[in-house]
GROMACS .gro file of C-alpha atoms in nm:
model
  410
    1MET     CA    1   4.652   0.961   1.560
    2THR     CA    2   4.352   0.779   1.420
    3GLY     CA    3   3.986   0.880   1.400
    4LYS     CA    4   3.677   0.883   1.186
    5VAL     CA    5   3.665   1.106   0.881
    6ALA     CA    6   3.346   1.313   0.863
    7LEU     CA    7   3.188   1.302   0.519
    8PRO     CA    8   2.991   1.590   0.371
    9THR     CA    9   2.620   1.543   0.441
   10SER     CA   10   2.519   1.511   0.075
   11LEU     CA   11   2.791   1.253   0.004
   12ALA     CA   12   2.704   1.052   0.316
   13ARG     CA   13   2.337   1.042   0.217
   14LEU     CA   14   2.427   0.924  -0.131
   15ILE     CA   15   2.646   0.642   0.005
   16VAL     CA   16   2.367   0.519   0.232
   17TYR     CA   17   2.119   0.550  -0.052
   18LEU     CA   18   2.326   0.341  -0.288
   19THR     CA   19   2.404   0.084  -0.019
   20PHE     CA   20   2.039  -0.012   0.006
   21GLY     CA   21   1.974  -0.017  -0.364
   22ALA     CA   22   1.722   0.266  -0.378
   23ALA     CA   23   1.891   0.447  -0.666
   24SER     CA   24   2.071   0.338  -0.979
   25VAL     CA   25   2.309   0.626  -1.027
   26PHE     CA   26   2.588   0.424  -1.187
   27ALA     CA   27   2.347   0.263  -1.431
   28ALA     CA   28   2.224   0.600  -1.555
   29PRO     CA   29   2.316   0.736  -1.896
   30ALA     CA   30   2.598   0.986  -1.891
   31THR     CA   31   2.507   1.355  -1.896
   32THR     CA   32   2.724   1.632  -2.029
   33ALA     CA   33   2.837   1.910  -1.802
   34ASP     CA   34   2.675   2.180  -2.018
   35ALA     CA   35   2.341   2.001  -2.067
   36ASP     CA   36   2.027   2.190  -1.967
   37PRO     CA   37   1.891   2.068  -1.633
   38LEU     CA   38   1.593   1.833  -1.658
   39VAL     CA   39   1.308   1.951  -1.433
   40VAL     CA   40   1.049   1.686  -1.345
   41LYS     CA   41   0.722   1.822  -1.207
   42ILE     CA   42   0.518   1.584  -0.988
   43GLY     CA   43   0.173   1.662  -0.852
   44TYR     CA   44   0.026   1.516  -0.534
   45LEU     CA   45  -0.354   1.516  -0.554
   46GLY     CA   46  -0.576   1.423  -0.261
   47GLU     CA   47  -0.927   1.483  -0.135
   48ALA     CA   48  -1.016   1.592   0.219
   49VAL     CA   49  -1.256   1.305   0.285
   50PRO     CA   50  -1.347   1.290   0.656
   51GLU     CA   51  -1.194   0.985   0.825
   52ARG     CA   52  -1.339   0.796   1.119
   53GLU     CA   53  -1.167   0.862   1.451
   54PRO     CA   54  -0.935   0.570   1.541
   55LEU     CA   55  -1.072   0.330   1.801
   56SER     CA   56  -0.747   0.357   1.997
   57LEU     CA   57  -0.608   0.682   2.132
   58VAL     CA   58  -0.254   0.557   2.061
   59GLU     CA   59  -0.314   0.542   1.685
   60VAL     CA   60  -0.151   0.818   1.482
   61VAL     CA   61  -0.386   1.076   1.330
   62ALA     CA   62  -0.174   1.208   1.043
   63PRO     CA   63  -0.309   1.508   0.849
   64ASP     CA   64  -0.012   1.476   0.612
   65LYS     CA   65  -0.061   1.103   0.547
   66GLY     CA   66   0.070   1.018   0.202
   67VAL     CA   67   0.215   1.355   0.114
   68ALA     CA   68   0.488   1.312   0.379
   69GLY     CA   69   0.610   1.002   0.196
   70ALA     CA   70   0.607   1.186  -0.137
   71LYS     CA   71   0.816   1.469   0.011
   72LEU     CA   72   1.077   1.225   0.142
   73ALA     CA   73   1.101   1.063  -0.202
   74ILE     CA   74   1.144   1.404  -0.364
   75ASP     CA   75   1.445   1.459  -0.138
   76ASP     CA   76   1.577   1.114  -0.233
   77ASN     CA   77   1.530   1.184  -0.603
   78ASN     CA   78   1.707   1.517  -0.576
   79THR     CA   79   1.996   1.357  -0.386
   80THR     CA   80   2.066   1.154  -0.698
   81GLY     CA   81   1.943   1.420  -0.941
   82ARG     CA   82   2.189   1.688  -0.841
   83PHE     CA   83   2.472   1.470  -0.974
   84LEU     CA   84   2.286   1.413  -1.303
   85LYS     CA   85   2.149   1.766  -1.357
   86GLN     CA   86   1.797   1.649  -1.279
   87SER     CA   87   1.559   1.834  -1.048
   88TYR     CA   88   1.231   1.714  -0.898
   89VAL     CA   89   0.956   1.949  -0.783
   90LEU     CA   90   0.642   1.847  -0.591
   91SER     CA   91   0.319   2.046  -0.593
   92GLU     CA   92   0.047   1.952  -0.343
   93THR     CA   93  -0.326   1.986  -0.415
   94ILE     CA   94  -0.590   1.879  -0.163
   95ILE     CA   95  -0.943   1.945  -0.283
   96PRO     CA   96  -1.238   1.964  -0.040
   97ASP     CA   97  -1.462   1.661   0.009
   98LYS     CA   98  -1.660   1.620  -0.315
   99GLY     CA   99  -1.471   1.918  -0.453
  100ASP     CA  100  -1.403   2.008  -0.816
  101LEU     CA  101  -1.167   1.734  -0.929
  102HIS     CA  102  -1.178   1.845  -1.291
  103GLN     CA  103  -1.055   2.193  -1.204
  104ALA     CA  104  -0.767   2.038  -1.011
  105ALA     CA  105  -0.678   1.833  -1.321
  106ARG     CA  106  -0.691   2.147  -1.536
  107ASP     CA  107  -0.462   2.331  -1.296
  108LEU     CA  108  -0.210   2.048  -1.292
  109SER     CA  109  -0.209   2.027  -1.669
  110ALA     CA  110  -0.171   2.405  -1.706
  111ALA     CA  111   0.128   2.392  -1.473
  112GLY     CA  112   0.295   2.129  -1.693
  113VAL     CA  113   0.250   1.844  -1.443
  114LYS     CA  114   0.238   1.509  -1.620
  115PHE     CA  115   0.298   1.281  -1.321
  116VAL     CA  116   0.023   1.270  -1.059
  117VAL     CA  117   0.040   1.085  -0.727
  118ALA     CA  118  -0.328   1.027  -0.652
  119ALA     CA  119  -0.462   0.970  -0.299
  120LEU     CA  120  -0.821   0.922  -0.414
  121THR     CA  121  -1.101   0.670  -0.376
  122ALA     CA  122  -1.165   0.435  -0.669
  123ASP     CA  123  -1.457   0.628  -0.815
  124ARG     CA  124  -1.271   0.959  -0.799
  125LEU     CA  125  -0.959   0.799  -0.944
  126LEU     CA  126  -1.158   0.680  -1.245
  127GLU     CA  127  -1.300   1.031  -1.286
  128LEU     CA  128  -0.950   1.175  -1.286
  129ALA     CA  129  -0.822   0.920  -1.538
  130ALA     CA  130  -1.105   1.007  -1.779
  131PHE     CA  131  -1.044   1.383  -1.796
  132PRO     CA  132  -0.897   1.503  -2.129
  133GLU     CA  133  -0.618   1.681  -1.942
  134MET     CA  134  -0.498   1.348  -1.799
  135GLN     CA  135  -0.483   1.144  -2.119
  136ASP     CA  136  -0.112   1.213  -2.173
  137ALA     CA  137  -0.027   1.196  -1.802
  138LEU     CA  138   0.070   0.910  -1.570
  139ILE     CA  139  -0.138   0.868  -1.255
  140PHE     CA  140  -0.002   0.668  -0.960
  141ASN     CA  141  -0.271   0.520  -0.736
  142ILE     CA  142  -0.152   0.517  -0.373
  143LYS     CA  143  -0.484   0.476  -0.192
  144ALA     CA  144  -0.758   0.279  -0.371
  145GLN     CA  145  -0.724  -0.095  -0.303
  146ASP     CA  146  -1.033  -0.191  -0.504
  147ASP     CA  147  -0.977  -0.504  -0.710
  148GLY     CA  148  -1.189  -0.360  -0.991
  149LEU     CA  149  -0.910  -0.114  -1.073
  150ARG     CA  150  -0.696  -0.418  -1.160
  151LEU     CA  151  -0.979  -0.590  -1.350
  152ALA     CA  152  -1.251  -0.441  -1.572
  153ASP     CA  153  -1.191  -0.085  -1.448
  154CYS     CA  154  -0.818  -0.073  -1.523
  155ARG     CA  155  -0.694   0.232  -1.714
  156ALA     CA  156  -0.388   0.276  -1.933
  157ASN     CA  157  -0.285   0.602  -1.762
  158VAL     CA  158  -0.311   0.456  -1.410
  159PHE     CA  159  -0.032   0.264  -1.234
  160ASN     CA  160  -0.139   0.096  -0.909
  161ILE     CA  161   0.120   0.131  -0.634
  162ILE     CA  162  -0.088   0.035  -0.330
  163PRO     CA  163  -0.156  -0.343  -0.309
  164SER     CA  164  -0.506  -0.459  -0.393
  165ARG     CA  165  -0.737  -0.627  -0.143
  166ALA     CA  166  -0.687  -0.955  -0.329
  167MET     CA  167  -0.309  -0.929  -0.286
  168LYS     CA  168  -0.349  -0.872   0.087
  169ALA     CA  169  -0.604  -1.149   0.137
  170ASP     CA  170  -0.388  -1.394  -0.061
  171ALA     CA  171  -0.082  -1.300   0.148
  172LEU     CA  172  -0.276  -1.370   0.466
  173ALA     CA  173  -0.424  -1.695   0.333
  174GLN     CA  174  -0.084  -1.830   0.233
  175TYR     CA  175   0.047  -1.775   0.584
  176LEU     CA  176  -0.255  -1.941   0.749
  177ILE     CA  177  -0.230  -2.243   0.521
  178SER     CA  178   0.146  -2.268   0.578
  179LYS     CA  179   0.074  -2.274   0.954
  180GLN     CA  180  -0.186  -2.548   0.895
  181TRP     CA  181  -0.468  -2.329   1.021
  182PRO     CA  182  -0.723  -2.398   0.744
  183ARG     CA  183  -1.053  -2.352   0.933
  184TRP     CA  184  -1.162  -1.990   0.940
  185VAL     CA  185  -1.448  -1.788   1.084
  186LEU     CA  186  -1.508  -1.469   0.884
  187ILE     CA  187  -1.663  -1.170   1.064
  188SER     CA  188  -1.720  -0.860   0.856
  189GLY     CA  189  -1.864  -0.513   0.896
  190ALA     CA  190  -2.167  -0.390   0.709
  191LEU     CA  191  -2.002  -0.108   0.510
  192PRO     CA  192  -1.888  -0.145   0.144
  193PRO     CA  193  -1.509  -0.156   0.214
  194ASP     CA  194  -1.563  -0.427   0.476
  195LYS     CA  195  -1.771  -0.635   0.234
  196ALA     CA  196  -1.505  -0.590  -0.035
  197PHE     CA  197  -1.230  -0.728   0.188
  198ALA     CA  198  -1.457  -1.015   0.292
  199ASP     CA  199  -1.503  -1.098  -0.078
  200ALA     CA  200  -1.124  -1.104  -0.118
  201VAL     CA  201  -1.094  -1.344   0.177
  202ARG     CA  202  -1.355  -1.578   0.024
  203ARG     CA  203  -1.159  -1.578  -0.302
  204ALA     CA  204  -0.834  -1.648  -0.119
  205ALA     CA  205  -0.994  -1.941   0.065
  206LYS     CA  206  -1.088  -2.102  -0.266
  207ARG     CA  207  -0.741  -2.042  -0.413
  208PHE     CA  208  -0.536  -2.182  -0.126
  209GLY     CA  209  -0.760  -2.438   0.043
  210GLY     CA  210  -0.903  -2.243   0.334
  211ASP     CA  211  -1.235  -2.354   0.480
  212ILE     CA  212  -1.464  -2.074   0.598
  213VAL     CA  213  -1.671  -2.270   0.850
  214GLU     CA  214  -1.902  -1.978   0.934
  215GLU     CA  215  -1.958  -1.612   0.850
  216ARG     CA  216  -2.107  -1.342   1.070
  217THR     CA  217  -2.171  -0.969   1.034
  218TYR     CA  218  -2.122  -0.707   1.304
  219GLU     CA  219  -2.451  -0.517   1.331
  220PHE     CA  220  -2.449  -0.382   1.687
  221GLU     CA  221  -2.494  -0.013   1.763
  222ALA     CA  222  -2.170   0.146   1.878
  223GLY     CA  223  -2.164   0.271   2.235
  224SER     CA  224  -1.951   0.526   2.417
  225ARG     CA  225  -1.643   0.305   2.419
  226ARG     CA  226  -1.438   0.525   2.652
  227ALA     CA  227  -1.692   0.520   2.934
  228ASP     CA  228  -1.702   0.236   3.186
  229THR     CA  229  -2.046   0.130   3.066
  230GLY     CA  230  -1.919   0.151   2.707
  231GLN     CA  231  -1.642  -0.099   2.782
  232GLN     CA  232  -1.893  -0.334   2.942
  233GLN     CA  233  -2.112  -0.305   2.635
  234ILE     CA  234  -1.819  -0.382   2.406
  235ARG     CA  235  -1.723  -0.689   2.607
  236LYS     CA  236  -2.079  -0.821   2.587
  237GLN     CA  237  -2.103  -0.746   2.212
  238MET     CA  238  -1.783  -0.932   2.131
  239THR     CA  239  -1.894  -1.227   2.342
  240ASP     CA  240  -2.236  -1.241   2.176
  241LEU     CA  241  -2.077  -1.203   1.831
  242THR     CA  242  -1.829  -1.490   1.870
  243GLN     CA  243  -2.001  -1.761   2.073
  244ARG     CA  244  -2.169  -2.082   1.950
  245LEU     CA  245  -1.933  -2.118   1.654
  246PRO     CA  246  -1.818  -2.447   1.497
  247GLU     CA  247  -1.461  -2.558   1.564
  248TYR     CA  248  -1.218  -2.319   1.394
  249ASP     CA  249  -0.849  -2.224   1.392
  250VAL     CA  250  -0.848  -1.851   1.318
  251MET     CA  251  -1.095  -1.563   1.320
  252ILE     CA  252  -1.061  -1.335   1.016
  253VAL     CA  253  -1.205  -0.987   1.058
  254ALA     CA  254  -1.302  -0.762   0.768
  255ASP     CA  255  -1.340  -0.415   0.920
  256GLU     CA  256  -1.163  -0.161   0.701
  257SER     CA  257  -1.402   0.101   0.840
  258GLU     CA  258  -1.257   0.048   1.191
  259VAL     CA  259  -1.589   0.013   1.366
  260PHE     CA  260  -1.533  -0.297   1.580
  261GLY     CA  261  -1.231  -0.500   1.471
  262GLU     CA  262  -0.988  -0.370   1.733
  263TYR     CA  263  -1.220  -0.499   2.004
  264LEU     CA  264  -1.203  -0.864   1.896
  265PRO     CA  265  -0.854  -0.971   2.018
  266TYR     CA  266  -0.878  -1.119   2.371
  267ARG     CA  267  -1.256  -1.075   2.377
  268THR     CA  268  -1.360  -1.370   2.160
  269TRP     CA  269  -1.562  -1.652   2.318
  270SER     CA  270  -1.294  -1.909   2.228
  271PRO     CA  271  -0.918  -1.839   2.257
  272ARG     CA  272  -0.827  -1.806   1.889
  273PRO     CA  273  -0.598  -1.573   1.689
  274VAL     CA  274  -0.756  -1.269   1.521
  275VAL     CA  275  -0.623  -1.174   1.178
  276GLY     CA  276  -0.730  -0.959   0.883
  277THR     CA  277  -0.789  -0.585   0.902
  278GLN     CA  278  -0.702  -0.603   1.273
  279GLY     CA  279  -0.481  -0.835   1.477
  280LEU     CA  280  -0.231  -0.987   1.234
  281VAL     CA  281  -0.260  -0.749   0.938
  282PRO     CA  282  -0.142  -0.779   0.576
  283THR     CA  283   0.007  -0.447   0.471
  284ALA     CA  284   0.250  -0.289   0.226
  285TRP     CA  285   0.445  -0.127   0.511
  286HIS     CA  286   0.462  -0.137   0.889
  287ARG     CA  287   0.652   0.056   1.152
  288SER     CA  288   0.823  -0.265   1.270
  289GLN     CA  289   0.981  -0.334   0.929
  290GLU     CA  290   1.359  -0.323   0.972
  291GLN     CA  291   1.481  -0.593   0.733
  292TRP     CA  292   1.665  -0.522   0.406
  293GLY     CA  293   1.768  -0.174   0.520
  294GLY     CA  294   1.414  -0.081   0.626
  295THR     CA  295   1.544   0.081   0.945
  296GLN     CA  296   1.725   0.340   0.736
  297LEU     CA  297   1.402   0.443   0.560
  298GLN     CA  298   1.208   0.441   0.888
  299ARG     CA  299   1.458   0.669   1.059
  300ARG     CA  300   1.479   0.915   0.772
  301PHE     CA  301   1.100   0.936   0.753
  302THR     CA  302   1.060   0.978   1.129
  303LYS     CA  303   1.319   1.256   1.129
  304ALA     CA  304   1.144   1.436   0.842
  305ALA     CA  305   0.779   1.386   0.943
  306GLY     CA  306   0.798   1.348   1.321
  307ARG     CA  307   0.595   1.024   1.321
  308TRP     CA  308   0.592   0.666   1.196
  309MET     CA  309   0.565   0.593   0.825
  310LEU     CA  310   0.216   0.466   0.738
  311GLU     CA  311   0.117   0.247   0.446
  312GLU     CA  312  -0.006   0.540   0.238
  313ASP     CA  313   0.319   0.728   0.304
  314TYR     CA  314   0.513   0.428   0.180
  315ALA     CA  315   0.298   0.400  -0.134
  316ALA     CA  316   0.352   0.768  -0.209
  317TRP     CA  317   0.726   0.726  -0.151
  318MET     CA  318   0.733   0.433  -0.396
  319ALA     CA  319   0.535   0.628  -0.656
  320VAL     CA  320   0.774   0.923  -0.654
  321ARG     CA  321   1.075   0.691  -0.642
  322THR     CA  322   0.936   0.503  -0.943
  323ILE     CA  323   0.940   0.829  -1.135
  324GLY     CA  324   1.289   0.915  -1.014
  325GLU     CA  325   1.430   0.571  -1.092
  326SER     CA  326   1.283   0.582  -1.442
  327VAL     CA  327   1.407   0.933  -1.520
  328THR     CA  328   1.752   0.839  -1.393
  329ARG     CA  329   1.770   0.536  -1.619
  330VAL     CA  330   1.629   0.681  -1.943
  331ALA     CA  331   1.749   1.041  -1.896
  332LYS     CA  332   1.411   1.166  -2.019
  333GLY     CA  333   1.116   1.326  -1.845
  334ASP     CA  334   0.823   1.264  -2.079
  335PRO     CA  335   0.542   1.028  -1.970
  336GLU     CA  336   0.558   0.796  -2.269
  337SER     CA  337   0.931   0.725  -2.232
  338LEU     CA  338   0.887   0.656  -1.862
  339ARG     CA  339   0.580   0.440  -1.921
  340GLN     CA  340   0.767   0.219  -2.168
  341PHE     CA  341   1.060   0.182  -1.928
  342MET     CA  342   0.839   0.107  -1.626
  343LEU     CA  343   0.672  -0.177  -1.815
  344SER     CA  344   0.998  -0.315  -1.950
  345ASP     CA  345   1.197  -0.606  -1.812
  346THR     CA  346   1.473  -0.363  -1.718
  347PHE     CA  347   1.278  -0.164  -1.459
  348GLN     CA  348   1.325  -0.254  -1.093
  349LEU     CA  349   1.242  -0.043  -0.790
  350GLY     CA  350   1.450  -0.084  -0.475
  351ALA     CA  351   1.197  -0.050  -0.194
  352PHE     CA  352   1.355  -0.213   0.115
  353LYS     CA  353   1.179  -0.544   0.066
  354GLY     CA  354   1.466  -0.770  -0.028
  355GLN     CA  355   1.413  -0.768  -0.405
  356GLY     CA  356   1.352  -0.531  -0.694
  357LEU     CA  357   0.986  -0.454  -0.758
  358THR     CA  358   0.832  -0.459  -1.106
  359PHE     CA  359   0.498  -0.383  -1.270
  360ARG     CA  360   0.255  -0.639  -1.404
  361LYS     CA  361   0.211  -0.555  -1.769
  362TRP     CA  362  -0.153  -0.657  -1.799
  363ASP     CA  363  -0.293  -0.436  -1.520
  364GLN     CA  364  -0.001  -0.206  -1.426
  365GLN     CA  365  -0.004  -0.319  -1.062
  366LEU     CA  366   0.325  -0.302  -0.876
  367ARG     CA  367   0.438  -0.647  -0.764
  368GLU     CA  368   0.557  -0.645  -0.406
  369PRO     CA  369   0.591  -0.869  -0.101
  370ILE     CA  370   0.320  -0.816   0.160
  371LEU     CA  371   0.416  -0.778   0.526
  372LEU     CA  372   0.217  -0.962   0.792
  373ALA     CA  373   0.244  -0.768   1.116
  374SER     CA  374   0.101  -0.757   1.465
  375PRO     CA  375   0.057  -0.411   1.622
  376THR     CA  376   0.425  -0.391   1.717
  377MET     CA  377   0.609  -0.673   1.538
  378LEU     CA  378   0.668  -0.807   1.188
  379VAL     CA  379   0.554  -1.171   1.192
  380SER     CA  380   0.610  -1.289   0.834
  381VAL     CA  381   0.633  -1.180   0.470
  382SER     CA  382   0.432  -1.327   0.181
  383PRO     CA  383   0.453  -1.491  -0.065
  384GLN     CA  384   0.527  -1.783   0.164
  385GLU     CA  385   0.783  -2.049   0.082
  386GLY     CA  386   0.638  -2.325  -0.134
  387PHE     CA  387   0.381  -2.112  -0.319
  388LEU     CA  388   0.528  -2.116  -0.668
  389HIS     CA  389   0.453  -1.944  -0.997
  390GLN     CA  390   0.600  -1.988  -1.345
  391ARG     CA  391   0.686  -1.617  -1.366
  392THR     CA  392   0.756  -1.503  -1.009
  393PRO     CA  393   0.618  -1.604  -0.667
  394LEU     CA  394   0.494  -1.246  -0.634
  395ASP     CA  395   0.229  -1.328  -0.892
  396THR     CA  396   0.070  -1.572  -0.648
  397LEU     CA  397  -0.063  -1.259  -0.474
  398GLY     CA  398  -0.369  -1.101  -0.631
  399TYR     CA  399  -0.527  -1.157  -0.970
  400ASP     CA  400  -0.297  -1.336  -1.210
  401GLU     CA  401  -0.310  -1.261  -1.583
  402PRO     CA  402  -0.546  -1.550  -1.677
  403ASP     CA  403  -0.789  -1.440  -1.403
  404SER     CA  404  -0.802  -1.073  -1.499
  405GLN     CA  405  -1.021  -0.903  -1.757
  406CYS     CA  406  -0.758  -0.631  -1.787
  407ARG     CA  407  -0.531  -0.648  -2.093
  408LEU     CA  408  -0.358  -0.311  -2.104
  409ASN     CA  409  -0.028  -0.420  -2.264
  410PRO     CA  410  -0.073  -0.749  -2.451
   0.00000   0.00000   0.00000
């Protein structure tokens, strides 16, 4: 009689985990059976900043965005840790909008938390990094995409996990140039995040040979989009916004604030692709990602959180896995030992993207491929073939060392 042998749940999870390269158990230093367990405390720190309601009713509104990814990574770390007498504990702190960030830092420090996964805006992240209680801690930025955090505003105690706007714009530009679509119309919103992404697109055009033939700004008053008259108003606005343009190949939209960008596809005056913050989007993670074992991560997250994994969830997962991978390899739990390992040539993070991810030494940004995805399908992955770099093609995305004012680890 033949049949399948059922494996214990913990052993089955470990086999799957090792198959996709997310843990380096066999590379870890040996531990003695009578050694004291190593407890690693990780804090998740966010701020309850009100978010704009999504333009589409089908978009996920996730109150646990980010922290759900951190929780999954804690489970992954403990799957490996139980074999190595290592334990990982996550504490969650969400302060009110404009709340007392310093008190949150004091509380984390008093609790012995030296690793902080920060879902904060750039200005609040810089506040956190400057507090005395955080000077011997490691902060992992999973939200702020501001290029300044990788340039003049870089900090030695901050590691950037989320890709920067420059990385995303460069990933998109490489794809457009590889498709021989060099003529772009850039339409941006009027809010600071929209302008910041538009700046990144202009920089990418200069780097890779794109020609921005015209720029426009969306300045219409929003209507009641879910009423019949609202839809008519939207159709007229998009027509007025996109007519009488010079000949172009692609329309790039910079609307991080999600005010109008979703309305552009299929409503432009000329039949052209829409890319950027809407349409074809550069992102660290997407629900359609299934290559390199990505389906396994997607299914585990969906089972745990009851929804799709979002980009911020993925960044939080990578942050906590970075800590777990480093502790596993060095068999230590102090920030300085982990910091040295993370910046070494030995560190690699398996993150379901086809290659090990590493940190740039000069600005402590995680190198990673950028996915280019439509609403329901992965279209491509950058860096594109043919865009070369003397160190790694991943350094063609974002600010390279000669272009950055940041020199954290010369």
